[in-house]
JSON list of C-alpha atoms in Angstrom, two decimals:
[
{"chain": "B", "resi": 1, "resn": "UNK", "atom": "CA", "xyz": [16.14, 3.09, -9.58]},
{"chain": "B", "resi": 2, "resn": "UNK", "atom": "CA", "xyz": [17.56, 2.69, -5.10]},
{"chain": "B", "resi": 3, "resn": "UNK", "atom": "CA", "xyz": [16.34, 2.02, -1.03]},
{"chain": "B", "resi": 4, "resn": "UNK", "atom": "CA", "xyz": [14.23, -0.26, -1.20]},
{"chain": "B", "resi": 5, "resn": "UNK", "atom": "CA", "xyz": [13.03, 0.07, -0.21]},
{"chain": "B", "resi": 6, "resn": "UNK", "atom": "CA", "xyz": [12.69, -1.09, 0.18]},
{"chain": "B", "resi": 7, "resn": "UNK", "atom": "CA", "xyz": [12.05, -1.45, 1.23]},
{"chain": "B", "resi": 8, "resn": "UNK", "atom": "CA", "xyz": [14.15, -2.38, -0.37]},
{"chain": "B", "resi": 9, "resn": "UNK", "atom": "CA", "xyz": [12.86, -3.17, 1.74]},
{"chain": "B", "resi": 10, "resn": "UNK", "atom": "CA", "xyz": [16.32, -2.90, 0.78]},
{"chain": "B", "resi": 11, "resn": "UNK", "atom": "CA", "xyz": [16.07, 0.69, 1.96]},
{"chain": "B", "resi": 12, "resn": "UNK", "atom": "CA", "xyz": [17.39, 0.97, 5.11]},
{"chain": "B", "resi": 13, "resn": "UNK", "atom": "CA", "xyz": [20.17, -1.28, 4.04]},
{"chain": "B", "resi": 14, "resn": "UNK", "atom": "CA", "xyz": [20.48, 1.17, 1.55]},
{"chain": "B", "resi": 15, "resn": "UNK", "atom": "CA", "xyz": [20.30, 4.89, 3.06]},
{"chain": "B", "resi": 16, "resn": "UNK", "atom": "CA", "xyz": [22.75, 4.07, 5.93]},
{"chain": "B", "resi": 17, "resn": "UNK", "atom": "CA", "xyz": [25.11, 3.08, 2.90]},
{"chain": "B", "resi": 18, "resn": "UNK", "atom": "CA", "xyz": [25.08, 6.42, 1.32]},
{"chain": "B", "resi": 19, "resn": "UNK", "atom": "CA", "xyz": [26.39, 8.75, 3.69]},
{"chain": "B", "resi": 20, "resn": "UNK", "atom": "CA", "xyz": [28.97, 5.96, 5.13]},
{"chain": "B", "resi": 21, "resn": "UNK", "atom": "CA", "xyz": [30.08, 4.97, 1.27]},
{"chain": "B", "resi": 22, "resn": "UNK", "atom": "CA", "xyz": [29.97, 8.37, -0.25]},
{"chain": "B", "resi": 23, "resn": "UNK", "atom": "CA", "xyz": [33.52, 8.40, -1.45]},
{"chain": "B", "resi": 24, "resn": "UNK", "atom": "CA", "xyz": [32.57, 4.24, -2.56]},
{"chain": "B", "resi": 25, "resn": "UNK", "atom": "CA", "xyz": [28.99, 3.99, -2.77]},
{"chain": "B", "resi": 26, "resn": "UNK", "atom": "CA", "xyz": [29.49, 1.06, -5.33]},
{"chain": "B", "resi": 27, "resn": "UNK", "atom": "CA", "xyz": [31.11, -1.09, -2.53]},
{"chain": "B", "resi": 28, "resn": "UNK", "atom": "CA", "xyz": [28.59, 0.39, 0.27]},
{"chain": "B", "resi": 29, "resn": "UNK", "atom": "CA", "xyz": [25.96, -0.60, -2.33]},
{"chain": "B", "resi": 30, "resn": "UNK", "atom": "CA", "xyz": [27.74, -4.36, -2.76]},
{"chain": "B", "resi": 31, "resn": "UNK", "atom": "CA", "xyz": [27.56, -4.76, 0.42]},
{"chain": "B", "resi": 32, "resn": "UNK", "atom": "CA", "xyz": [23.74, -3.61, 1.35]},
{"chain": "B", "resi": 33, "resn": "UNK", "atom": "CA", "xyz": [23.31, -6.44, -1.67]},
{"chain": "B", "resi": 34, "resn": "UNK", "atom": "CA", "xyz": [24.71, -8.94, 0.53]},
{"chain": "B", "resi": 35, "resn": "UNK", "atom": "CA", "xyz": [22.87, -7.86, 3.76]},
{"chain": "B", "resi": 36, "resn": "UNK", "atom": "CA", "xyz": [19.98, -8.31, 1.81]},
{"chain": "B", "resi": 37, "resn": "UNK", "atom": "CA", "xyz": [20.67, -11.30, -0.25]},
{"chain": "B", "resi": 38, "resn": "UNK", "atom": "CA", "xyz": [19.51, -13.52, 2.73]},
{"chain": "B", "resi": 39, "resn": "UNK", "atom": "CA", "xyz": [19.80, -16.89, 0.62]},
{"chain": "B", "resi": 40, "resn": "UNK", "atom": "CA", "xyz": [23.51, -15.80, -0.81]},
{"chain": "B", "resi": 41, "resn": "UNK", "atom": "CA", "xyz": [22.19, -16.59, -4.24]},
{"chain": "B", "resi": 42, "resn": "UNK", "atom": "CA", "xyz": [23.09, -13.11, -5.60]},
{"chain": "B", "resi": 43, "resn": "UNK", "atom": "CA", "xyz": [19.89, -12.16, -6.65]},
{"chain": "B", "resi": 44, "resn": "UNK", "atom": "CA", "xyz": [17.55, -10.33, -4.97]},
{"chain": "B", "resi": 45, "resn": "UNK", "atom": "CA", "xyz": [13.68, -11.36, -4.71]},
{"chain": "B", "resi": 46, "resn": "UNK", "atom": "CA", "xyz": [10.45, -10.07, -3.15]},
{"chain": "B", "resi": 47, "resn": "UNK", "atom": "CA", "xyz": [10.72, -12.31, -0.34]},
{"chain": "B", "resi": 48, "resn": "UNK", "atom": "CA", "xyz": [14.00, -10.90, 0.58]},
{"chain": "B", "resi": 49, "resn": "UNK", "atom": "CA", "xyz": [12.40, -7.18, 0.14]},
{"chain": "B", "resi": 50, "resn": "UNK", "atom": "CA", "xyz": [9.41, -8.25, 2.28]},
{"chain": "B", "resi": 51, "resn": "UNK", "atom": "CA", "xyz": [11.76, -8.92, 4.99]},
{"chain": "B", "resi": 52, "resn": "UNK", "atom": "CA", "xyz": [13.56, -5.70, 5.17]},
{"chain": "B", "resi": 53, "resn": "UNK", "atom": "CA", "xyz": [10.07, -3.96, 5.01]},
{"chain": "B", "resi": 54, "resn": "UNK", "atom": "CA", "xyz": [9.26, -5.82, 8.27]},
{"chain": "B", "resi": 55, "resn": "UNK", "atom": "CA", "xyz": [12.47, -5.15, 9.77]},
{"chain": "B", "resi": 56, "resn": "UNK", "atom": "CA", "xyz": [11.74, -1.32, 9.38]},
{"chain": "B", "resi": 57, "resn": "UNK", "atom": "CA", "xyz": [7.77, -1.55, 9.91]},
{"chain": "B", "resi": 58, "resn": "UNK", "atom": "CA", "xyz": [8.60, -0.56, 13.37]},
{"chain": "B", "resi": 59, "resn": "UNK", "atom": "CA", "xyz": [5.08, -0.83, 14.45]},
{"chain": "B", "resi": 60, "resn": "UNK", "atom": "CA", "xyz": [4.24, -3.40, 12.80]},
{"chain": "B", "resi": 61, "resn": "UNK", "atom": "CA", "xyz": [1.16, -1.85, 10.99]},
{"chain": "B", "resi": 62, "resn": "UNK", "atom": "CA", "xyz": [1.83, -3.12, 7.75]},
{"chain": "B", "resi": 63, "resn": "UNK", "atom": "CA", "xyz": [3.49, 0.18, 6.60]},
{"chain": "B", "resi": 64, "resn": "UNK", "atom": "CA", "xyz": [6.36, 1.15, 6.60]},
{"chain": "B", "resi": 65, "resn": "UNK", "atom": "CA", "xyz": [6.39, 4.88, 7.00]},
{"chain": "B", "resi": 66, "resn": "UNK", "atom": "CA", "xyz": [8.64, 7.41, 6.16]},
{"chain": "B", "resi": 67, "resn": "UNK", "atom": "CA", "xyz": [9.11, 8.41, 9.49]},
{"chain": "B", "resi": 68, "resn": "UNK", "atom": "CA", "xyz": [9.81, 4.74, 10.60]},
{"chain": "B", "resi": 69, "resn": "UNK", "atom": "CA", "xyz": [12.59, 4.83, 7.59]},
{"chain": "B", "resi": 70, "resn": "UNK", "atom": "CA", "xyz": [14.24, 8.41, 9.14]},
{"chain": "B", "resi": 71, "resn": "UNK", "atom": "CA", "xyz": [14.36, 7.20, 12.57]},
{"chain": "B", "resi": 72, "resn": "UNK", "atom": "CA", "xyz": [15.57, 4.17, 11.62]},
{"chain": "B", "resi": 73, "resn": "UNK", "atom": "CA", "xyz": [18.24, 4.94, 9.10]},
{"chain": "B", "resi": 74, "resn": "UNK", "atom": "CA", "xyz": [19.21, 8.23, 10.61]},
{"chain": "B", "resi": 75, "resn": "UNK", "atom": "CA", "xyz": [18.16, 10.25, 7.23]},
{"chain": "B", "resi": 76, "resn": "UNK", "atom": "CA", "xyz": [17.08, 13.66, 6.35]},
{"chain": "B", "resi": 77, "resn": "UNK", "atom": "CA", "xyz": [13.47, 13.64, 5.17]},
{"chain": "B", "resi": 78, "resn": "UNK", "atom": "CA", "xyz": [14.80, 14.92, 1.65]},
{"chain": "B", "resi": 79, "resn": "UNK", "atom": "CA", "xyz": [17.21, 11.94, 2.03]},
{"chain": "B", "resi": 80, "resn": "UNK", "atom": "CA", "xyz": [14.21, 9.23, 2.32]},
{"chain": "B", "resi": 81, "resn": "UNK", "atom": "CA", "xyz": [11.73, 10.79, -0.12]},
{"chain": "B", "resi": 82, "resn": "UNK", "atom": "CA", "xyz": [14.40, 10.02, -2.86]},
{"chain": "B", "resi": 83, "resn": "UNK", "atom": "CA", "xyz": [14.54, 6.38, -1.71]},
{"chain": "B", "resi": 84, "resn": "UNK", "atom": "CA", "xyz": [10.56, 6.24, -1.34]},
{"chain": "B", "resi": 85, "resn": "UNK", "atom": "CA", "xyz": [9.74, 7.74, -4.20]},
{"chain": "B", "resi": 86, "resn": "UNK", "atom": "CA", "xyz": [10.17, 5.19, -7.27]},
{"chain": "B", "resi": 87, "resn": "UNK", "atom": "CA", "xyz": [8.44, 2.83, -5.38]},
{"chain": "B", "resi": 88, "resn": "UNK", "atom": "CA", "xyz": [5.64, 4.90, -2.95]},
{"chain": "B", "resi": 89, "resn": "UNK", "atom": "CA", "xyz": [2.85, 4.94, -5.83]},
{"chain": "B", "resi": 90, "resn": "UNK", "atom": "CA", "xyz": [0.37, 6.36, -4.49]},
{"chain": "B", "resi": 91, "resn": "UNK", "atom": "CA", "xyz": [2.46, 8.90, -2.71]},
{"chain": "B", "resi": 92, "resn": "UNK", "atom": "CA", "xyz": [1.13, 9.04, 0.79]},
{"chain": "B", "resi": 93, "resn": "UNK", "atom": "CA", "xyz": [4.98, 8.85, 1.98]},
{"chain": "B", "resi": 94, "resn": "UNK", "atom": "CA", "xyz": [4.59, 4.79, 3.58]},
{"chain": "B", "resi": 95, "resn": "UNK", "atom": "CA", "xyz": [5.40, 1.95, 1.90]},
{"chain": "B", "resi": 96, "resn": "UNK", "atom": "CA", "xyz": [2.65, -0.66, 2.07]},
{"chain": "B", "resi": 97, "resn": "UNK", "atom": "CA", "xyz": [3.21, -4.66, 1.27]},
{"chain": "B", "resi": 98, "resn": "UNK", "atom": "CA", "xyz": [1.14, -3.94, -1.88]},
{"chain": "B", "resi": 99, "resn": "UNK", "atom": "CA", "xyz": [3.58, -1.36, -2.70]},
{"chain": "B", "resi": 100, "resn": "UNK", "atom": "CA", "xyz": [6.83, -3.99, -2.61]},
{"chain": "B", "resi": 101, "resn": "UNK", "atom": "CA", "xyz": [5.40, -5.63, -5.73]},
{"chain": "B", "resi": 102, "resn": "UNK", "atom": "CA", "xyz": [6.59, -2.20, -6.92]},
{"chain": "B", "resi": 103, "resn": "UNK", "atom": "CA", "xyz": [10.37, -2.92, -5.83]},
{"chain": "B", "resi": 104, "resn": "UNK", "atom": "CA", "xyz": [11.02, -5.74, -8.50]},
{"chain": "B", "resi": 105, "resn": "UNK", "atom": "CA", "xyz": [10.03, -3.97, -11.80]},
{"chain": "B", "resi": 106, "resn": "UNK", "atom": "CA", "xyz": [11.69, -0.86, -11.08]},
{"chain": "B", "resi": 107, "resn": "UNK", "atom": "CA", "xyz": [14.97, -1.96, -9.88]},
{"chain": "B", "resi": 108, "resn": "UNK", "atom": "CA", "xyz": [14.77, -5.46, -12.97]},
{"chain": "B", "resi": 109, "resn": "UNK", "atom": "CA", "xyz": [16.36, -3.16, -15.67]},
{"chain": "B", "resi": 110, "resn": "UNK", "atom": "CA", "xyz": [16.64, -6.30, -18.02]},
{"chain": "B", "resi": 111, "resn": "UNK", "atom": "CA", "xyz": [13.04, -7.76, -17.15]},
{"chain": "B", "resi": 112, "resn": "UNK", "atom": "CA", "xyz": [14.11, -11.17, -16.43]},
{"chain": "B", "resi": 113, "resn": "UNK", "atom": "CA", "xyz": [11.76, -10.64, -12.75]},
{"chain": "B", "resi": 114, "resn": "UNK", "atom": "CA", "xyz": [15.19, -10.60, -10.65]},
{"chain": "B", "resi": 115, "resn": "UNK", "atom": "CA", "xyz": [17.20, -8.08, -9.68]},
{"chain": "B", "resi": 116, "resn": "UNK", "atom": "CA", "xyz": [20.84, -9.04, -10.32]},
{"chain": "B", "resi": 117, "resn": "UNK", "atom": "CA", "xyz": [24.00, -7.49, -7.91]},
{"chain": "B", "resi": 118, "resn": "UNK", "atom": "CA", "xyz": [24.39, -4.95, -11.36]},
{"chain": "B", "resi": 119, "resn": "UNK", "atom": "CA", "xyz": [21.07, -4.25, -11.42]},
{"chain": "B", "resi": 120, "resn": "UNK", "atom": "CA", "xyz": [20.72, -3.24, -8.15]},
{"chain": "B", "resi": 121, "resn": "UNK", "atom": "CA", "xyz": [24.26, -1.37, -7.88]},
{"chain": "B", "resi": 122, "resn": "UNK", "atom": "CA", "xyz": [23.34, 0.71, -10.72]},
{"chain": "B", "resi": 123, "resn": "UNK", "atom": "CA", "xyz": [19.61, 1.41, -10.07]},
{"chain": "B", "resi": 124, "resn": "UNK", "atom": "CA", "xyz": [20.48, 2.72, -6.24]},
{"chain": "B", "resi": 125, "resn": "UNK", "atom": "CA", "xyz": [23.72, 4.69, -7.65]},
{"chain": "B", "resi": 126, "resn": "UNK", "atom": "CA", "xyz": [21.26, 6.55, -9.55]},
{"chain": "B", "resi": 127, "resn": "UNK", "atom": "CA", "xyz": [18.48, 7.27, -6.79]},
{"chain": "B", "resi": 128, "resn": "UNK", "atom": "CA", "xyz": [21.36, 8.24, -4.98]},
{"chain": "B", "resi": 129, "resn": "UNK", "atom": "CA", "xyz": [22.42, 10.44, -7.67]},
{"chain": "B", "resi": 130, "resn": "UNK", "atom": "CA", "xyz": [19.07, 11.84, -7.93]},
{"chain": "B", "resi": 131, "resn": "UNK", "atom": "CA", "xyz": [19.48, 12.58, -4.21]},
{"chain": "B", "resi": 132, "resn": "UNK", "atom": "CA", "xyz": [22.04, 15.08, -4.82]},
{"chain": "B", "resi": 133, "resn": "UNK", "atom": "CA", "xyz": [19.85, 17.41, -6.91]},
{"chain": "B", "resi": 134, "resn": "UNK", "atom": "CA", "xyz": [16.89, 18.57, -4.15]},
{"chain": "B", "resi": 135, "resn": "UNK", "atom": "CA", "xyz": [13.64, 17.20, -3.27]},
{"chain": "B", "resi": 136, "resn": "UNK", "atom": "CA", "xyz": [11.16, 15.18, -5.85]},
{"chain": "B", "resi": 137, "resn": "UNK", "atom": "CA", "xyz": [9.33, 16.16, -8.41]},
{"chain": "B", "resi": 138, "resn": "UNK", "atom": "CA", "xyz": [5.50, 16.90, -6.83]},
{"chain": "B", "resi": 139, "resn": "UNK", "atom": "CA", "xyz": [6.79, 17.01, -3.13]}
]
């Protein structure tokens, strides 16, 4: 599955693509890739996740909330949920470091502990996806 968050995490990266990409969201998507991709090797790794979460851990507790990811990304609550959720296991609705070893397994379709440009593209297309049809299971 998408945001990182991710947080990735990639997540803010990630919600701010939706609603700008809509009619595109494969090339919003690309291009969150490469805002996260810090070392240009086009793959995607933890370290690169932990720094989005910091980015969007606005203060700096070592959680990113999902209040933290709203305000940041300018997202409904419904909105973030969808991007939390694969990842939020314990489902307090923050994302906490412990949480970003989540980020790797679920977005790694192949299981080769990376998370390719494909991978990623086609994980988030369907959390976006999932977006579309109302709030999450259990919420």
């Amino acid at each position: 599955m998408i945001c990182l968050l991710v947080l990735t995490f990639a997540y803010g990266a990630l919600s701010a693509t939706a609603p700008t990409y809509a009619p595109n969201l494969a090339t919003g998507l690309k291009e969150a890739f490469d805002s996260i991709d810090a070392d240009g090797n086009d793959i995607l790794d933890v370290s690169e996740f932990r720094k989005i979460f910091a980015d969007y851990d606005l203060n700096q507790d070592g959680r990113m909330e999902l209040a933290e990811y709203m305000s940041t990304n300018n997202v409904t609550k419904a909105f973030a949920e969808k991007v939390f959720q694969p990842f939020d296991t314990d489902h307090d609705d923050d994302l906490q470091g412990a949480e970003l070893n989540n980020v790797i397994p679920v977005l790694d379709t192949n299981g080769d502990g990376e998370v390719s440009r494909a991978e990623f593209v086609t994980e988030y297309t369907k959390i976006f996806a999932a977006q579309q049809t109302g709030p999450p299971v259990g919420k």
